PDB file of C-alpha atoms in Angstrom:
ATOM      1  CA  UNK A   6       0.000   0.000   0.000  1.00 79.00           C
ATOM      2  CA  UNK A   7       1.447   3.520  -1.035  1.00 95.00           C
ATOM      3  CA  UNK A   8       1.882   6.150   1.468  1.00 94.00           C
ATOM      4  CA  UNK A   9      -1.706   8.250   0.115  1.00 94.00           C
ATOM      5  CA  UNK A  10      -3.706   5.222   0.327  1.00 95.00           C
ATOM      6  CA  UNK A  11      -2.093   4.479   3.634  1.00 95.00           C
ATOM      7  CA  UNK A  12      -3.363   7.660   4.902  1.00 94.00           C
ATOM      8  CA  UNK A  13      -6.793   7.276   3.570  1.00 96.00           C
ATOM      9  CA  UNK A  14      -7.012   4.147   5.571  1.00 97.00           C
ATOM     10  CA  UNK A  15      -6.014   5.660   8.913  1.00 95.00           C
ATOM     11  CA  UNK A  16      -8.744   8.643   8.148  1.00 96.00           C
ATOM     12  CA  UNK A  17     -11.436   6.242   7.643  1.00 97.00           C
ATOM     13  CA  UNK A  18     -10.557   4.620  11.385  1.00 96.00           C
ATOM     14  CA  UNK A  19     -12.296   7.815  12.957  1.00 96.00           C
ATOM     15  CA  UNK A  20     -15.806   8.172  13.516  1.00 94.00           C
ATOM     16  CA  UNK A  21     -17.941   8.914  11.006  1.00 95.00           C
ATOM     17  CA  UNK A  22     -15.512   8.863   8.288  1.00 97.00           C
ATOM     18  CA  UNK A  23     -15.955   6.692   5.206  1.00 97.00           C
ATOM     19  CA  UNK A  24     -14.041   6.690   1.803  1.00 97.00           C
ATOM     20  CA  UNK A  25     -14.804   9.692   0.405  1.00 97.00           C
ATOM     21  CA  UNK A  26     -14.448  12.090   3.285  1.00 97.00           C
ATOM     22  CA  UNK A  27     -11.316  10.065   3.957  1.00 97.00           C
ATOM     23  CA  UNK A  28      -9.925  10.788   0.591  1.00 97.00           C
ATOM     24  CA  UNK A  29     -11.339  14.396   0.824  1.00 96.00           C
ATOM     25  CA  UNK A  30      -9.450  14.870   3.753  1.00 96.00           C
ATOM     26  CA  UNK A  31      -6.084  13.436   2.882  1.00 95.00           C
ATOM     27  CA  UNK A  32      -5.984  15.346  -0.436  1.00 96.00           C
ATOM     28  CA  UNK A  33      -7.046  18.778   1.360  1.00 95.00           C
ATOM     29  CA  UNK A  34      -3.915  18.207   3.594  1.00 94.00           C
ATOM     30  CA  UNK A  35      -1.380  16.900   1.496  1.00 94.00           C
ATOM     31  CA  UNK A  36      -2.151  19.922  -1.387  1.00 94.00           C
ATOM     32  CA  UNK A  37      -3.374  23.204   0.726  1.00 93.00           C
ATOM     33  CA  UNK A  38      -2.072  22.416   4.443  1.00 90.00           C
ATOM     34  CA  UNK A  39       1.500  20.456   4.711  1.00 90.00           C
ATOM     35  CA  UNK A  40       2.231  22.564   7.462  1.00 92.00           C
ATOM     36  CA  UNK A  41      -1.109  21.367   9.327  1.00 92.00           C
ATOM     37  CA  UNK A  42      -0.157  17.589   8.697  1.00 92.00           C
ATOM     38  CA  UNK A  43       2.936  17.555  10.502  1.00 93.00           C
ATOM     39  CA  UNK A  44       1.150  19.466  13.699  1.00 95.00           C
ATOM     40  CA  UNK A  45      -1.684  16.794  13.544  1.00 93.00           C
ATOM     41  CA  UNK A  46       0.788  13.583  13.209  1.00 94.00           C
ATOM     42  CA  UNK A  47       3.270  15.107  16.148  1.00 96.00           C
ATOM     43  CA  UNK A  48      -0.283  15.970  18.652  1.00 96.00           C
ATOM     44  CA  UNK A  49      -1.311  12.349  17.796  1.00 95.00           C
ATOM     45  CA  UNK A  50       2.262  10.994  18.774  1.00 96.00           C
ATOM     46  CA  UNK A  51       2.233  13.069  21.946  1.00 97.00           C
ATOM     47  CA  UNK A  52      -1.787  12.234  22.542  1.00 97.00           C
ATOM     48  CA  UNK A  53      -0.734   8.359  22.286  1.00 97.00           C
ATOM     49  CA  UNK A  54       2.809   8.803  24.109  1.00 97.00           C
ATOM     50  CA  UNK A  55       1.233  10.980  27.456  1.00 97.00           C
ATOM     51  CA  UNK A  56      -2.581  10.160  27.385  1.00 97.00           C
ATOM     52  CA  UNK A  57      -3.506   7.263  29.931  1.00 97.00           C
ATOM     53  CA  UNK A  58      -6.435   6.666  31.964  1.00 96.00           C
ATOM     54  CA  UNK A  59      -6.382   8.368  35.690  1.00 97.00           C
ATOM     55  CA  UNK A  60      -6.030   5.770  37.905  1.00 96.00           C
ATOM     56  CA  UNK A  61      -9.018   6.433  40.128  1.00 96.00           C
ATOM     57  CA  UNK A  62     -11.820   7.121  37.481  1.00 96.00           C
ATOM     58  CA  UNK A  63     -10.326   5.951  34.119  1.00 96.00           C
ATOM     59  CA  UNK A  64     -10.977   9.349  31.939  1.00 96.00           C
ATOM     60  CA  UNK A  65      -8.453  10.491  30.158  1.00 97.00           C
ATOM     61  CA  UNK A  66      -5.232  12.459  31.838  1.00 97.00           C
ATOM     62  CA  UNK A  67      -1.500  12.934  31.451  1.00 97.00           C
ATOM     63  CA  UNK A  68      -1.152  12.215  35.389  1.00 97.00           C
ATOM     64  CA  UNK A  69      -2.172   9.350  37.342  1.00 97.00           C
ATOM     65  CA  UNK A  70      -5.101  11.104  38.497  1.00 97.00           C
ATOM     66  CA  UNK A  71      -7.110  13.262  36.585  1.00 97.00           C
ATOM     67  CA  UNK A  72      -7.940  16.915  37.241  1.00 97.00           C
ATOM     68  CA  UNK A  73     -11.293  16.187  38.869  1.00 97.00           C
ATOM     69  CA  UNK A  74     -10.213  13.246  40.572  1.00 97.00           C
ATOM     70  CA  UNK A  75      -7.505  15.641  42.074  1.00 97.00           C
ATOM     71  CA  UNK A  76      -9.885  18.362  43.159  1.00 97.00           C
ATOM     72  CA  UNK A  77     -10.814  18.097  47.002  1.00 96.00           C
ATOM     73  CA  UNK A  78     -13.425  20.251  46.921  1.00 97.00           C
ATOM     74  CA  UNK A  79     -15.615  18.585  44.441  1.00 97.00           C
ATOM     75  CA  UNK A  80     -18.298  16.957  46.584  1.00 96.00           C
ATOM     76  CA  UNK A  81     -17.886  12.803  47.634  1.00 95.00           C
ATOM     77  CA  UNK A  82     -21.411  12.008  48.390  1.00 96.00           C
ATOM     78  CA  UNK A  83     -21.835  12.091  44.780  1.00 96.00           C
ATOM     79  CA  UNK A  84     -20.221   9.293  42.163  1.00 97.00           C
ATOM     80  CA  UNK A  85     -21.901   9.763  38.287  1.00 97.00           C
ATOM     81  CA  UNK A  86     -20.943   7.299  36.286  1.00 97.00           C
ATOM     82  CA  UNK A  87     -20.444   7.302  32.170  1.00 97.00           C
ATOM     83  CA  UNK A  88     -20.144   5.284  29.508  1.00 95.00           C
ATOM     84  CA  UNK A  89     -16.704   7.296  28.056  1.00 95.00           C
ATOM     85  CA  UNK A  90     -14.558  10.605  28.735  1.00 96.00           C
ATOM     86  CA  UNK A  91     -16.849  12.209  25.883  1.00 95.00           C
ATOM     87  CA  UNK A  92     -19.173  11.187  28.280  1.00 95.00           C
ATOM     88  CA  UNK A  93     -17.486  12.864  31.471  1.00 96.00           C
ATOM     89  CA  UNK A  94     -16.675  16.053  29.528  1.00 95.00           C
ATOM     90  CA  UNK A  95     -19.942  16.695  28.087  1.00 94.00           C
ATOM     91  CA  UNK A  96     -21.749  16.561  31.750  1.00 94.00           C
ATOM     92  CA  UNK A  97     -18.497  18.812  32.730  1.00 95.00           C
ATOM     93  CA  UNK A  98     -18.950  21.570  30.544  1.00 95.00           C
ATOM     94  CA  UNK A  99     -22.505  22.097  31.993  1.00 91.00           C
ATOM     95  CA  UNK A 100     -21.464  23.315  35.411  1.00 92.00           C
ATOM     96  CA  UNK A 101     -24.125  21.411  37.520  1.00 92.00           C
ATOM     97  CA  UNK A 102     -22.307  18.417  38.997  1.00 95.00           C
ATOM     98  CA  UNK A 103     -19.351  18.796  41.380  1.00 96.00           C
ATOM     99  CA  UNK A 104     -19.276  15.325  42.727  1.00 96.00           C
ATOM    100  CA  UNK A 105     -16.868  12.861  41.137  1.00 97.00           C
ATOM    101  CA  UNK A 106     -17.308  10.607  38.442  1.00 97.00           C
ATOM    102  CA  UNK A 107     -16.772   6.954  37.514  1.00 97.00           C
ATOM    103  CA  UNK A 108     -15.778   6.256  33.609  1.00 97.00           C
ATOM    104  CA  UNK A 109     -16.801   2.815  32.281  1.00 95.00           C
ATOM    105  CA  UNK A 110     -15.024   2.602  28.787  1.00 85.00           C
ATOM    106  CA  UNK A 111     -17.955   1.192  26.994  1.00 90.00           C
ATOM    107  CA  UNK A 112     -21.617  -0.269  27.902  1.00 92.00           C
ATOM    108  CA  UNK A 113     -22.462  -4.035  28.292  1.00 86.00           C
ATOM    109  CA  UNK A 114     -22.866  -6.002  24.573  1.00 88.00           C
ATOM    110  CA  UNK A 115     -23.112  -9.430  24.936  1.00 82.00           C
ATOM    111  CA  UNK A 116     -23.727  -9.635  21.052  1.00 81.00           C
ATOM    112  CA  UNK A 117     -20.381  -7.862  21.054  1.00 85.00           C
ATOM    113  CA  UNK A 118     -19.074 -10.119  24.226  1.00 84.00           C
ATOM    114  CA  UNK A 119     -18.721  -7.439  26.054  1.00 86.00           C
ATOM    115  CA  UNK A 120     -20.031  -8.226  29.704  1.00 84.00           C
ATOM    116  CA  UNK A 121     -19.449  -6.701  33.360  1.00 85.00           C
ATOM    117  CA  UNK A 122     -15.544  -7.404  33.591  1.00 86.00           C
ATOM    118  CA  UNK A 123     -14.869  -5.807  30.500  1.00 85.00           C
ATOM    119  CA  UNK A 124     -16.083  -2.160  31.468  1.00 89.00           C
ATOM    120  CA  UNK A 125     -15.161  -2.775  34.930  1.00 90.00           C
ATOM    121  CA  UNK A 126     -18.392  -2.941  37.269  1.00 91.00           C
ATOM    122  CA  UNK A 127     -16.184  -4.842  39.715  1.00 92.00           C
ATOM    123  CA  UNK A 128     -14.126  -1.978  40.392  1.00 94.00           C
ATOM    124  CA  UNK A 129     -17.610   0.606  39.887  1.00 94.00           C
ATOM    125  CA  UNK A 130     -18.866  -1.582  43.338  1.00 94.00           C
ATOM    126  CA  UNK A 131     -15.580  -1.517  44.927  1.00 93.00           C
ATOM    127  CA  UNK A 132     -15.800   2.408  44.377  1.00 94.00           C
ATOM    128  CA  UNK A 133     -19.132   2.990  44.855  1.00 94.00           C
ATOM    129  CA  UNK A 134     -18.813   0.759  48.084  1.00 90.00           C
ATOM    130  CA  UNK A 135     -16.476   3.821  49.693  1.00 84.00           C
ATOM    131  CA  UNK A 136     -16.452   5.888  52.742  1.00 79.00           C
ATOM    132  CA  UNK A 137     -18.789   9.173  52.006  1.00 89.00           C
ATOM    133  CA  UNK A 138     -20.649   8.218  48.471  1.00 94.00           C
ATOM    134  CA  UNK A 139     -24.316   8.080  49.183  1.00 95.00           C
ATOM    135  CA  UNK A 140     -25.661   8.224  45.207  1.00 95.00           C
ATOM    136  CA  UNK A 141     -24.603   6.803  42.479  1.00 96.00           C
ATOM    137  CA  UNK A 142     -25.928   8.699  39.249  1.00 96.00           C
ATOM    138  CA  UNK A 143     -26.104   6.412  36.426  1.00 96.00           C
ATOM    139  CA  UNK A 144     -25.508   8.213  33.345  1.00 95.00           C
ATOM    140  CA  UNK A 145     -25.147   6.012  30.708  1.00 94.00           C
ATOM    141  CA  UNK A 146     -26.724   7.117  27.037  1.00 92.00           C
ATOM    142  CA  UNK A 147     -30.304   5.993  26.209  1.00 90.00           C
ATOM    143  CA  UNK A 148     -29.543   3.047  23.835  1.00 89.00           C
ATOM    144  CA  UNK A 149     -30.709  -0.195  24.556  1.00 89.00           C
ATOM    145  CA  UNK A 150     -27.290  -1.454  25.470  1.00 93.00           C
ATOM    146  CA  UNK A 151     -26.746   1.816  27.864  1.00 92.00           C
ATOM    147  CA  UNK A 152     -30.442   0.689  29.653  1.00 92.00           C
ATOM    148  CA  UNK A 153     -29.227  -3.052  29.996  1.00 92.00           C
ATOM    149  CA  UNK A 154     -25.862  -1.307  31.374  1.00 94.00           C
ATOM    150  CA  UNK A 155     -27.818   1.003  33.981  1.00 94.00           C
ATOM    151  CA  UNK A 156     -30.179  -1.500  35.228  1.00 94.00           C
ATOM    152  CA  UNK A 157     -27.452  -4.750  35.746  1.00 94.00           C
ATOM    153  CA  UNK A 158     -25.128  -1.547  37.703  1.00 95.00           C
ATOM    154  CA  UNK A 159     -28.208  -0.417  39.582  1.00 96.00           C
ATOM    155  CA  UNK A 160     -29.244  -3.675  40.624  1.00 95.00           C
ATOM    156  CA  UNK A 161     -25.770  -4.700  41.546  1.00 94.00           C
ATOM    157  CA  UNK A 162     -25.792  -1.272  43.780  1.00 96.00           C
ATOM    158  CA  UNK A 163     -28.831  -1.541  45.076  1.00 95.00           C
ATOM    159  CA  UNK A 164     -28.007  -5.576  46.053  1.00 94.00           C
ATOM    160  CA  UNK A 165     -24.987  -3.712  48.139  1.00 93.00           C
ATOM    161  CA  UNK A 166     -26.998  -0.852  49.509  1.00 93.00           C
ATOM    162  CA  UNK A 167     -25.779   1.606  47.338  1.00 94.00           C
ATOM    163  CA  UNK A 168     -28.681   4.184  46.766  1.00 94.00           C
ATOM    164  CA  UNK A 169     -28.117   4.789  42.793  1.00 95.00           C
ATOM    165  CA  UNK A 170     -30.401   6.990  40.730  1.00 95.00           C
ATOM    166  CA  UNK A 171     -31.213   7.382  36.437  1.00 93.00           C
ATOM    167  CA  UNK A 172     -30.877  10.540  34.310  1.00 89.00           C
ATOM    168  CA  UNK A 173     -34.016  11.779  33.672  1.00 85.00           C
ATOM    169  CA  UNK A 174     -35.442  11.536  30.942  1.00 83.00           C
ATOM    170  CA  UNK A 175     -37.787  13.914  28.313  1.00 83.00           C
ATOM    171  CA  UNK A 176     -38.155  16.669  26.097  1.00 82.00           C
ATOM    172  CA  UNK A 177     -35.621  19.371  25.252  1.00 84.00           C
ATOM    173  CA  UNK A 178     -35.482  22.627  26.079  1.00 86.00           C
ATOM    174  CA  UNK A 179     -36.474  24.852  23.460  1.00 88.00           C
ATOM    175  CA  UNK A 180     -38.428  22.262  21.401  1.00 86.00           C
ATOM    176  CA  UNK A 181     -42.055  21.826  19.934  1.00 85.00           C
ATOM    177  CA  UNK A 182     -44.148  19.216  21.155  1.00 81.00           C
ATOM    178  CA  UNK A 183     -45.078  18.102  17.775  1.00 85.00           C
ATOM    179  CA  UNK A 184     -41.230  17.353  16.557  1.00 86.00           C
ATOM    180  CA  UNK A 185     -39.936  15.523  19.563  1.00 85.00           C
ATOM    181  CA  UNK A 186     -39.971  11.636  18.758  1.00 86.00           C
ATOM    182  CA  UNK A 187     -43.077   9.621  20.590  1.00 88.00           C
ATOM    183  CA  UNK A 188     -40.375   7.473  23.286  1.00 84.00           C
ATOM    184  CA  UNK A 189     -39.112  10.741  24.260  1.00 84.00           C
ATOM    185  CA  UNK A 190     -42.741  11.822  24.991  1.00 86.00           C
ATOM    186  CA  UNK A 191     -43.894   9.012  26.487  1.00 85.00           C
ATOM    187  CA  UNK A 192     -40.918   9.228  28.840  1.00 81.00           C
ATOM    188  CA  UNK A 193     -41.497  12.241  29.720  1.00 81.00           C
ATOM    189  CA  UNK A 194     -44.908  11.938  30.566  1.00 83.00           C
ATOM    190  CA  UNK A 195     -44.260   8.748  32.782  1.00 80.00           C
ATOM    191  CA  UNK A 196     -41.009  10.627  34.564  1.00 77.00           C
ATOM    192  CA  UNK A 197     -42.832  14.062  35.270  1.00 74.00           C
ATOM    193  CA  UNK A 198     -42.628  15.807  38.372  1.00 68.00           C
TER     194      UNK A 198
END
């Protein structure tokens, strides 16, 4: 394989890429931005070199625990637990939590053989089971894997005494009733307070 299609290959490994954006993509930086090809490969060489997973909550950091994890003011009561550190970022930008958070690295898919061990519910338990943390926010997406996920953690918490609660649930801010998709109604109307 030459060194274009070689590229073109690596493109298509991200999200949402296929063949033509791939191609669109390589040809864009190899004939307008050369300059912009050698900062992406050396901030993917330093991402993979000094990128691990903090020690205590598995998101992403360059030290073995990450900024959050770090901060003793953030409030212990609380652990909220995601899916991925897109996950943990997202709810971060918002403001509203300050307790700490617990990063699973994927959702249970036993099509997919992926099952408790492998996103590390042992270790969620052993965490949850600590000194001071009195909820457990469950925070996994809305897919029917991320359900299966939050109900086998919940029921595992609650089998432990672990009080855990569920994202709600319902329409967005800022839209019509009459474009939001029926589930998302229906939720909504059985989750209202």
């Amino acid at each position: 394989m030459n060194a274009l299609d070689s590229l073109i290959e690596a493109l298509k490994r991200l999200p949402g890429v296929g063949q033509k954006s791939a191609q669109r993509m390589a040809y864009h930086l190899l004939q307008h931005d050369r300059p912009a090809v050698h900062r992406l490969a050396d901030a993917l060489t330093a991402a993979v070199e000094r990128i691990h997973h903090c020690e205590r909550c598995h998101t992403f950091s360059e030290t073995s625990l990450c900024s959050v994890c770090a901060d003793a003011t953030r409030d212990a009561r609380l652990l909220c637990v995601v899916e991925t550190p897109a996950d943990q970022a997202a709810l971060e930008r918002t403001g509203s939590y300050r307790g700490y958070y617990f990063v699973l690295l994927g959702r249970l898919s036993p099509l997919d053989g992926v099952s408790t061990r492998q996103i590390g519910a042992a270790e969620l338990l052993q965490r949850a089971a600590e000194s001071g943390v009195e909820e457990v926010i469950l925070a996994t997406s809305f897919t029917a894997e991320g359900e299966a996920t939050a109900h086998v953690l919940a029921e595992a918490l609650r089998a432990r005494g672990v009080r855990s609660t569920r994202l709600a649930r319902g329409v967005p801010v800022g839209s019509e009733l009459e474009f939001v998709d029926l589930g998302t109604i229906a939720h909504a109307l059985s989750d209202r307070r």
